[in-house]
mmCIF file of C-alpha atoms in Angstrom:
data_model
loop_
_atom_site.group_PDB
_atom_site.id
_atom_site.type_symbol
_atom_site.label_atom_id
_atom_site.label_comp_id
_atom_site.label_asym_id
_atom_site.label_seq_id
_atom_site.Cartn_x
_atom_site.Cartn_y
_atom_site.Cartn_z
ATOM 1 C CA SER A 1 231.448 64.752 148.958
ATOM 2 C CA ILE A 2 231.293 60.980 148.834
ATOM 3 C CA ASP A 3 233.168 60.530 152.133
ATOM 4 C CA GLU A 4 230.742 62.428 154.352
ATOM 5 C CA ILE A 5 227.036 62.702 154.987
ATOM 6 C CA ALA A 6 224.645 64.931 156.936
ATOM 7 C CA VAL A 7 221.935 63.279 159.036
ATOM 8 C CA GLU A 8 219.000 65.190 160.493
ATOM 9 C CA LEU A 9 217.985 64.119 163.993
ATOM 10 C CA THR A 10 214.324 64.423 164.983
ATOM 11 C CA GLY A 11 212.228 64.186 168.141
ATOM 12 C CA SER A 12 213.971 62.612 171.120
ATOM 13 C CA GLN A 13 217.113 62.108 168.998
ATOM 14 C CA GLN A 14 217.785 65.827 169.368
ATOM 15 C CA THR A 15 218.801 65.539 173.020
ATOM 16 C CA GLU A 16 222.568 65.533 173.406
ATOM 17 C CA GLU A 17 222.549 62.222 175.258
ATOM 18 C CA ARG A 18 220.587 60.467 172.510
ATOM 19 C CA ALA A 19 222.650 62.102 169.761
ATOM 20 C CA ARG A 20 225.855 60.856 171.392
ATOM 21 C CA GLU A 21 224.404 57.337 171.601
ATOM 22 C CA ILE A 22 223.630 57.382 167.879
ATOM 23 C CA ALA A 23 227.124 58.645 167.088
ATOM 24 C CA GLN A 24 228.716 55.850 169.128
ATOM 25 C CA LYS A 25 226.536 53.253 167.401
ATOM 26 C CA ILE A 26 227.742 54.528 164.037
ATOM 27 C CA LYS A 27 231.344 54.240 165.175
ATOM 28 C CA LEU A 28 230.807 50.695 166.500
ATOM 29 C CA ALA A 29 229.059 49.685 163.274
ATOM 30 C CA MET A 30 231.969 51.031 161.215
ATOM 31 C CA CYS A 31 234.413 49.055 163.315
ATOM 32 C CA SER A 32 232.467 45.768 163.237
ATOM 33 C CA MET A 33 231.244 45.895 159.628
ATOM 34 C CA VAL A 34 234.187 47.581 157.877
ATOM 35 C CA GLY A 35 237.188 47.029 160.136
ATOM 36 C CA GLU A 36 239.266 48.650 162.845
ATOM 37 C CA ALA A 37 241.421 50.502 160.298
ATOM 38 C CA MET A 38 238.432 52.512 159.050
ATOM 39 C CA THR A 39 237.467 55.173 161.581
ATOM 40 C CA CYS A 40 235.151 58.140 161.284
ATOM 41 C CA SER A 41 234.788 61.539 162.905
ATOM 42 C CA ILE A 42 231.331 62.798 163.851
ATOM 43 C CA GLY A 43 230.095 66.285 164.614
ATOM 44 C CA ILE A 44 226.844 67.074 166.436
ATOM 45 C CA ALA A 45 225.444 70.586 166.134
ATOM 46 C CA PRO A 46 222.251 72.623 165.605
ATOM 47 C CA ASN A 47 222.552 72.481 161.781
ATOM 48 C CA PHE A 48 224.423 70.609 159.073
ATOM 49 C CA LEU A 49 227.054 73.319 158.475
ATOM 50 C CA LEU A 50 228.088 73.473 162.135
ATOM 51 C CA ALA A 51 228.004 69.661 162.271
ATOM 52 C CA LYS A 52 230.464 69.581 159.371
ATOM 53 C CA ILE A 53 232.703 72.096 161.153
ATOM 54 C CA ALA A 54 232.471 70.094 164.388
ATOM 55 C CA CYS A 55 233.374 66.926 162.503
ATOM 56 C CA ASP A 56 236.584 68.562 161.275
ATOM 57 C CA MET A 57 237.567 69.899 164.705
ATOM 58 C CA LYS A 58 238.808 66.541 165.963
ATOM 59 C CA LYS A 59 240.301 63.953 163.634
ATOM 60 C CA PRO A 60 240.745 61.070 163.301
ATOM 61 C CA ASP A 61 237.984 59.142 165.101
ATOM 62 C CA GLY A 62 236.659 62.236 166.886
ATOM 63 C CA LEU A 63 233.287 63.126 168.364
ATOM 64 C CA THR A 64 232.627 66.846 168.840
ATOM 65 C CA VAL A 65 229.450 68.571 170.049
ATOM 66 C CA LEU A 66 228.717 72.228 169.337
ATOM 67 C CA ARG A 67 225.871 73.495 171.535
ATOM 68 C CA LYS A 68 223.829 76.517 170.471
ATOM 69 C CA GLN A 69 224.133 78.086 173.922
ATOM 70 C CA ASP A 70 227.934 78.027 173.553
ATOM 71 C CA LEU A 71 227.929 79.896 170.236
ATOM 72 C CA PRO A 72 229.694 81.865 168.932
ATOM 73 C CA GLY A 73 232.477 81.489 171.505
ATOM 74 C CA SER A 74 233.046 77.794 170.777
ATOM 75 C CA LEU A 75 234.039 78.749 167.207
ATOM 76 C CA TYR A 76 236.633 81.383 168.069
ATOM 77 C CA SER A 77 239.527 78.913 167.917
ATOM 78 C CA LEU A 78 238.866 78.214 164.240
ATOM 79 C CA LYS A 79 240.735 79.758 161.352
ATOM 80 C CA LEU A 80 238.711 81.654 158.766
ATOM 81 C CA GLN A 81 239.562 79.009 156.167
ATOM 82 C CA ASP A 82 237.978 76.343 158.408
ATOM 83 C CA ILE A 83 234.541 77.719 157.551
ATOM 84 C CA PRO A 84 233.003 76.136 154.433
ATOM 85 C CA GLY A 85 232.461 78.875 151.893
ATOM 86 C CA ILE A 86 235.654 80.754 152.697
ATOM 87 C CA GLY A 87 238.110 79.878 149.957
ATOM 88 C CA PRO A 88 241.266 81.740 148.921
ATOM 89 C CA ARG A 89 239.394 84.592 147.223
ATOM 90 C CA MET A 90 236.930 85.110 150.060
ATOM 91 C CA PHE A 91 239.786 84.927 152.546
ATOM 92 C CA GLU A 92 241.562 87.770 150.731
ATOM 93 C CA ARG A 93 238.315 89.743 150.564
ATOM 94 C CA LEU A 94 237.914 89.439 154.334
ATOM 95 C CA ARG A 95 241.536 90.427 154.939
ATOM 96 C CA ALA A 96 241.033 93.497 152.750
ATOM 97 C CA ARG A 97 238.182 94.515 155.053
ATOM 98 C CA GLY A 98 240.364 94.079 158.134
ATOM 99 C CA ILE A 99 238.787 90.786 159.212
ATOM 100 C CA HIS A 100 241.528 88.417 160.339
ATOM 101 C CA SER A 101 239.773 86.063 162.767
ATOM 102 C CA VAL A 102 236.561 84.080 163.161
ATOM 103 C CA GLN A 103 235.763 86.122 166.262
ATOM 104 C CA ALA A 104 235.926 89.351 164.255
ATOM 105 C CA LEU A 105 233.786 87.874 161.501
ATOM 106 C CA LEU A 106 231.098 86.578 163.859
ATOM 107 C CA ALA A 107 230.865 89.965 165.545
ATOM 108 C CA LEU A 108 229.612 91.530 162.306
ATOM 109 C CA PRO A 109 225.857 92.061 161.705
ATOM 110 C CA GLN A 110 224.007 89.982 159.140
ATOM 111 C CA GLU A 111 223.762 92.852 156.641
ATOM 112 C CA THR A 112 227.542 93.129 156.574
ATOM 113 C CA TRP A 113 227.794 89.407 155.769
ATOM 114 C CA ARG A 114 225.295 89.934 152.964
ATOM 115 C CA GLY A 115 227.448 92.726 151.558
ATOM 116 C CA ILE A 116 230.694 90.753 151.793
ATOM 117 C CA TRP A 117 229.228 87.692 150.062
ATOM 118 C CA GLY A 118 227.317 89.816 147.599
ATOM 119 C CA GLY A 119 223.805 88.572 148.325
ATOM 120 C CA VAL A 120 221.547 86.303 150.298
ATOM 121 C CA GLY A 121 224.258 83.639 150.585
ATOM 122 C CA GLY A 122 226.058 85.756 153.161
ATOM 123 C CA ALA A 123 222.881 86.225 155.192
ATOM 124 C CA ARG A 124 222.242 82.479 155.185
ATOM 125 C CA LEU A 125 225.800 81.691 156.224
ATOM 126 C CA HIS A 126 225.457 84.174 159.096
ATOM 127 C CA LEU A 127 222.308 82.391 160.319
ATOM 128 C CA LEU A 128 223.939 78.970 160.068
ATOM 129 C CA MET A 129 227.079 80.059 161.897
ATOM 130 C CA ASN A 130 224.884 81.338 164.720
ATOM 131 C CA GLY A 131 223.131 77.995 165.062
ATOM 132 C CA ASP A 132 219.887 78.576 163.155
ATOM 133 C CA TRP A 133 218.329 75.770 161.135
ATOM 134 C CA LEU A 134 217.941 76.214 157.374
ATOM 135 C CA ASP A 135 216.724 73.382 155.155
ATOM 136 C CA PHE A 136 218.840 74.183 152.118
ATOM 137 C CA ALA A 137 218.013 70.952 150.286
ATOM 138 C CA ALA A 138 214.252 71.563 150.397
ATOM 139 C CA GLU A 139 214.676 75.248 149.559
ATOM 140 C CA LYS A 140 216.877 74.526 146.588
ATOM 141 C CA ALA A 141 214.669 71.715 145.309
ATOM 142 C CA ALA A 142 211.722 74.106 145.180
ATOM 143 C CA GLN A 143 213.664 76.514 142.936
ATOM 144 C CA SER A 144 215.832 74.382 140.675
ATOM 145 C CA ILE A 145 217.062 70.858 140.068
ATOM 146 C CA GLY A 146 220.456 70.300 138.525
ATOM 147 C CA HIS A 147 223.353 67.918 138.111
ATOM 148 C CA GLU A 148 226.942 68.429 136.980
ATOM 149 C CA HIS A 149 229.765 66.007 136.281
ATOM 150 C CA VAL A 150 233.520 66.327 135.804
ATOM 151 C CA LEU A 151 234.429 64.364 132.693
ATOM 152 C CA PRO A 152 237.114 61.686 132.914
ATOM 153 C CA PRO A 153 239.935 62.206 130.388
ATOM 154 C CA ALA A 154 238.568 59.610 127.947
ATOM 155 C CA GLU A 155 235.229 61.459 127.704
ATOM 156 C CA ARG A 156 236.569 64.970 127.148
ATOM 157 C CA ASN A 157 235.225 65.254 123.625
ATOM 158 C CA PHE A 158 232.123 66.656 121.930
ATOM 159 C CA THR A 159 230.274 63.333 121.557
ATOM 160 C CA ASP A 160 230.831 61.858 125.021
ATOM 161 C CA ALA A 161 230.151 65.161 126.770
ATOM 162 C CA LEU A 162 226.709 65.200 125.132
ATOM 163 C CA LYS A 163 226.013 61.671 126.359
ATOM 164 C CA VAL A 164 226.914 62.727 129.898
ATOM 165 C CA ALA A 165 224.687 65.801 129.653
ATOM 166 C CA GLN A 166 221.813 63.631 128.427
ATOM 167 C CA ARG A 167 222.246 61.253 131.348
ATOM 168 C CA LEU A 168 222.360 64.130 133.828
ATOM 169 C CA LEU A 169 219.174 65.568 132.369
ATOM 170 C CA SER A 170 217.338 62.245 132.613
ATOM 171 C CA LYS A 171 218.201 62.161 136.330
ATOM 172 C CA ALA A 172 217.006 65.740 136.782
ATOM 173 C CA GLY A 173 213.766 64.885 135.003
ATOM 174 C CA LEU A 174 213.191 61.962 137.353
ATOM 175 C CA ARG A 175 213.694 64.209 140.391
ATOM 176 C CA LEU A 176 211.387 66.790 138.827
ATOM 177 C CA ARG A 177 208.554 64.275 138.577
ATOM 178 C CA HIS A 178 209.178 62.884 142.054
ATOM 179 C CA GLY A 179 208.890 66.432 143.394
ATOM 180 C CA HIS A 180 205.601 66.874 141.503
ATOM 181 C CA PHE A 181 206.931 69.905 139.653
ATOM 182 C CA MET A 182 206.941 70.986 136.038
ATOM 183 C CA ALA A 183 209.808 73.055 134.631
ATOM 184 C CA ARG A 184 209.769 75.961 132.202
ATOM 185 C CA ARG A 185 213.510 76.539 131.777
ATOM 186 C CA LEU A 186 216.513 74.385 130.890
ATOM 187 C CA SER A 187 220.128 75.535 131.280
ATOM 188 C CA LEU A 188 223.273 73.887 129.942
ATOM 189 C CA SER A 189 226.772 74.773 131.165
ATOM 190 C CA ILE A 190 230.044 73.429 129.793
ATOM 191 C CA LYS A 191 233.532 74.216 131.061
ATOM 192 C CA TYR A 192 236.470 73.779 128.710
ATOM 193 C CA LEU A 193 240.168 73.313 129.134
ATOM 194 C CA ASP A 194 241.145 75.903 126.529
ATOM 195 C CA VAL A 195 238.237 78.320 125.914
ATOM 196 C CA GLU A 196 235.678 80.334 127.835
ATOM 197 C CA PRO A 197 232.787 78.365 129.396
ATOM 198 C CA PHE A 198 229.591 77.879 127.407
ATOM 199 C CA HIS A 199 226.250 78.643 129.020
ATOM 200 C CA HIS A 200 222.859 78.805 127.380
ATOM 201 C CA GLU A 201 219.284 78.448 128.549
ATOM 202 C CA VAL A 202 215.888 78.235 126.905
ATOM 203 C CA ARG A 203 212.320 78.681 128.081
ATOM 204 C CA PHE A 204 209.285 76.617 127.088
ATOM 205 C CA ASP A 205 205.787 75.665 128.205
ATOM 206 C CA GLU A 206 205.809 73.743 131.469
ATOM 207 C CA THR A 207 206.797 70.101 131.110
ATOM 208 C CA GLN A 208 208.254 67.133 132.949
ATOM 209 C CA GLU A 209 208.726 64.878 129.916
ATOM 210 C CA THR A 210 212.258 63.533 129.546
ATOM 211 C CA ALA A 211 211.866 63.101 125.770
ATOM 212 C CA PHE A 212 210.991 66.776 125.259
ATOM 213 C CA LEU A 213 213.751 67.930 127.593
ATOM 214 C CA LEU A 214 216.335 65.815 125.757
ATOM 215 C CA LYS A 215 215.297 67.229 122.373
ATOM 216 C CA THR A 216 215.676 70.715 123.812
ATOM 217 C CA LEU A 217 219.082 69.847 125.276
ATOM 218 C CA ASN A 218 220.288 68.524 121.915
ATOM 219 C CA ARG A 219 219.351 71.807 120.222
ATOM 220 C CA ILE A 220 221.226 73.811 122.859
ATOM 221 C CA TYR A 221 224.243 71.531 122.678
ATOM 222 C CA ASP A 222 224.558 72.028 118.914
ATOM 223 C CA ARG A 223 225.382 75.679 119.660
ATOM 224 C CA SER A 224 228.362 74.796 121.863
ATOM 225 C CA PRO A 225 231.960 74.951 120.557
ATOM 226 C CA LYS A 226 233.077 72.044 118.390
ATOM 227 C CA ASN A 227 236.567 70.512 118.414
ATOM 228 C CA ARG A 228 237.221 71.717 121.969
ATOM 229 C CA LYS A 229 238.055 69.823 125.153
ATOM 230 C CA PRO A 230 235.144 69.939 127.651
ATOM 231 C CA ILE A 231 236.078 69.121 131.242
ATOM 232 C CA LYS A 232 232.733 69.540 133.030
ATOM 233 C CA VAL A 233 229.082 69.633 132.013
ATOM 234 C CA GLY A 234 226.034 70.644 134.003
ATOM 235 C CA VAL A 235 222.281 70.841 133.382
ATOM 236 C CA THR A 236 219.662 72.665 135.448
ATOM 237 C CA LEU A 237 215.855 72.672 135.344
ATOM 238 C CA SER A 238 214.173 75.720 136.870
ATOM 239 C CA ASP A 239 211.186 78.086 136.814
ATOM 240 C CA PHE A 240 208.870 75.509 138.371
ATOM 241 C CA ILE A 241 205.147 75.293 138.813
ATOM 242 C CA PRO A 242 203.402 72.595 140.887
ATOM 243 C CA GLU A 243 202.251 69.648 138.826
ATOM 244 C CA ALA A 244 198.665 70.245 139.972
ATOM 245 C CA GLN A 245 198.661 73.679 138.294
ATOM 246 C CA HIS A 246 199.515 72.322 134.833
ATOM 247 C CA GLN A 247 197.174 73.444 132.071
ATOM 248 C CA LEU A 248 197.017 71.798 128.654
ATOM 249 C CA SER A 249 197.936 73.931 125.669
ATOM 250 C CA LEU A 250 195.407 74.524 122.900
ATOM 251 C CA PHE A 251 198.114 73.623 120.382
ATOM 252 C CA SER A 252 199.367 70.300 121.773
ATOM 253 C CA ASP A 253 197.975 67.086 123.193
ATOM 254 C CA ASP A 254 198.845 65.204 126.377
ATOM 255 C CA LYS A 255 200.206 62.025 124.759
ATOM 256 C CA GLY A 256 203.797 62.718 125.763
ATOM 257 C CA HIS A 257 202.831 63.313 129.400
ATOM 258 C CA LYS A 258 200.834 60.069 129.510
ATOM 259 C CA ALA A 259 203.687 58.151 127.872
ATOM 260 C CA GLN A 260 206.114 59.493 130.487
ATOM 261 C CA GLN A 261 203.782 58.411 133.295
ATOM 262 C CA ALA A 262 203.567 54.914 131.794
ATOM 263 C CA MET A 263 207.370 54.696 131.537
ATOM 264 C CA ASP A 264 207.756 55.756 135.170
ATOM 265 C CA ARG A 265 205.270 53.101 136.307
ATOM 266 C CA ILE A 266 207.151 50.390 134.388
ATOM 267 C CA ASN A 267 210.497 51.479 135.834
ATOM 268 C CA GLN A 268 209.066 51.665 139.322
ATOM 269 C CA LYS A 269 207.795 48.089 139.044
ATOM 270 C CA TYR A 270 210.671 46.435 137.173
ATOM 271 C CA GLY A 271 213.660 48.626 138.034
ATOM 272 C CA ARG A 272 215.273 51.826 136.844
ATOM 273 C CA ASP A 273 216.033 52.069 133.112
ATOM 274 C CA THR A 274 213.891 49.058 132.234
ATOM 275 C CA ILE A 275 212.469 51.398 129.610
ATOM 276 C CA TYR A 276 213.994 54.709 128.545
ATOM 277 C CA VAL A 277 214.160 57.279 125.753
ATOM 278 C CA GLY A 278 216.097 55.873 122.813
ATOM 279 C CA CYS A 279 218.852 58.498 122.691
ATOM 280 C CA LEU A 280 219.901 57.456 126.205
ATOM 281 C CA HIS A 281 220.936 53.975 125.070
ATOM 282 C CA GLU A 282 224.643 54.831 124.967
ATOM 283 C CA SER A 283 224.435 57.092 128.035
ATOM 284 C CA LEU A 284 223.204 54.690 130.710
ATOM 285 C CA ASP A 285 226.684 54.062 132.112
ATOM 286 C CA LYS A 286 227.648 57.735 132.130
ATOM 287 C CA ALA A 287 227.825 60.037 135.185
ATOM 288 C CA PRO A 288 227.161 57.509 137.976
ATOM 289 C CA THR A 289 225.220 58.916 140.923
ATOM 290 C CA ARG A 290 227.270 60.265 143.828
ATOM 291 C CA ILE A 291 226.176 61.151 147.360
ATOM 292 C CA ALA A 292 226.449 64.899 147.902
ATOM 293 C CA PHE A 293 226.910 66.505 151.328
ATOM 294 C CA ALA A 294 223.666 68.498 151.266
ATOM 295 C CA ARG A 295 221.448 65.917 149.565
ATOM 296 C CA ILE A 296 220.981 62.150 149.781
ATOM 297 C CA PRO A 297 219.700 60.653 146.512
ATOM 298 C CA GLY A 298 216.691 58.331 146.601
ATOM 299 C CA LEU A 299 217.223 54.615 146.118
ATOM 300 C CA ASP A 300 215.660 54.809 142.660
ATOM 301 C CA GLU A 301 218.291 57.387 141.631
ATOM 302 C CA LEU A 302 221.280 55.197 142.470
ATOM 303 C CA ASP A 303 223.048 53.381 139.636
#
């Protein structure tokens, strides 16, 4: 969320002494640059999930270190709900299986976690809780790129929801090109206040052109319910190939790709949105970029 951030330490920073020094510098900087009333809690651990848990173990203004050699015992004092990923439904699922404590959960083998969570997510959570390092941001970026946005009350209508979706897709397209990928699938998801969610996806020849992606999005969006109250929209690009593997089609030219490259060069030199696809004109102020826990946006993505 916007009030927390994960920072990867490298090299000599990974010693506990150096990590503590960095944490104290952050606290001093907060105090001197923001004010004494604004404190922060910091967790130091072998991976970002345990660091988040450590951060929550002592508030306010805490500093907690979870060492891999002390796992899993140092987590036994937690409640099951203290573990990210265990919400009310998962909590009831664990209780139904006779699991009432973190100690009991951590004693289970990885395959049991996989079964409880219904897939690879359980296996990954098991690894993280035992102190292993998993680069979720890089792994996810290689498989899909997506954005979603909860609509403010004034934008919960058919027209404004489309503008938000268009803005989200332009951001995803920018990340796609920065990652040197080309996508072959676009998905649109819309949640409503009064009807079942809408989800639709289409496949196409590999592309990274924002103009083409927006045309495709508009066609999908026309299939969504009219006269309803959307509360959240999300777009996802997936089915990637590396940019270097792109092959031109016999039935199309490369003008759109070259135009996109030219637009990116102009925006890189003169600033984001100096030039953009025309249908985005009324969408530029929609869905401002937020800092997520598992991913820090690049400077050129920030509004």
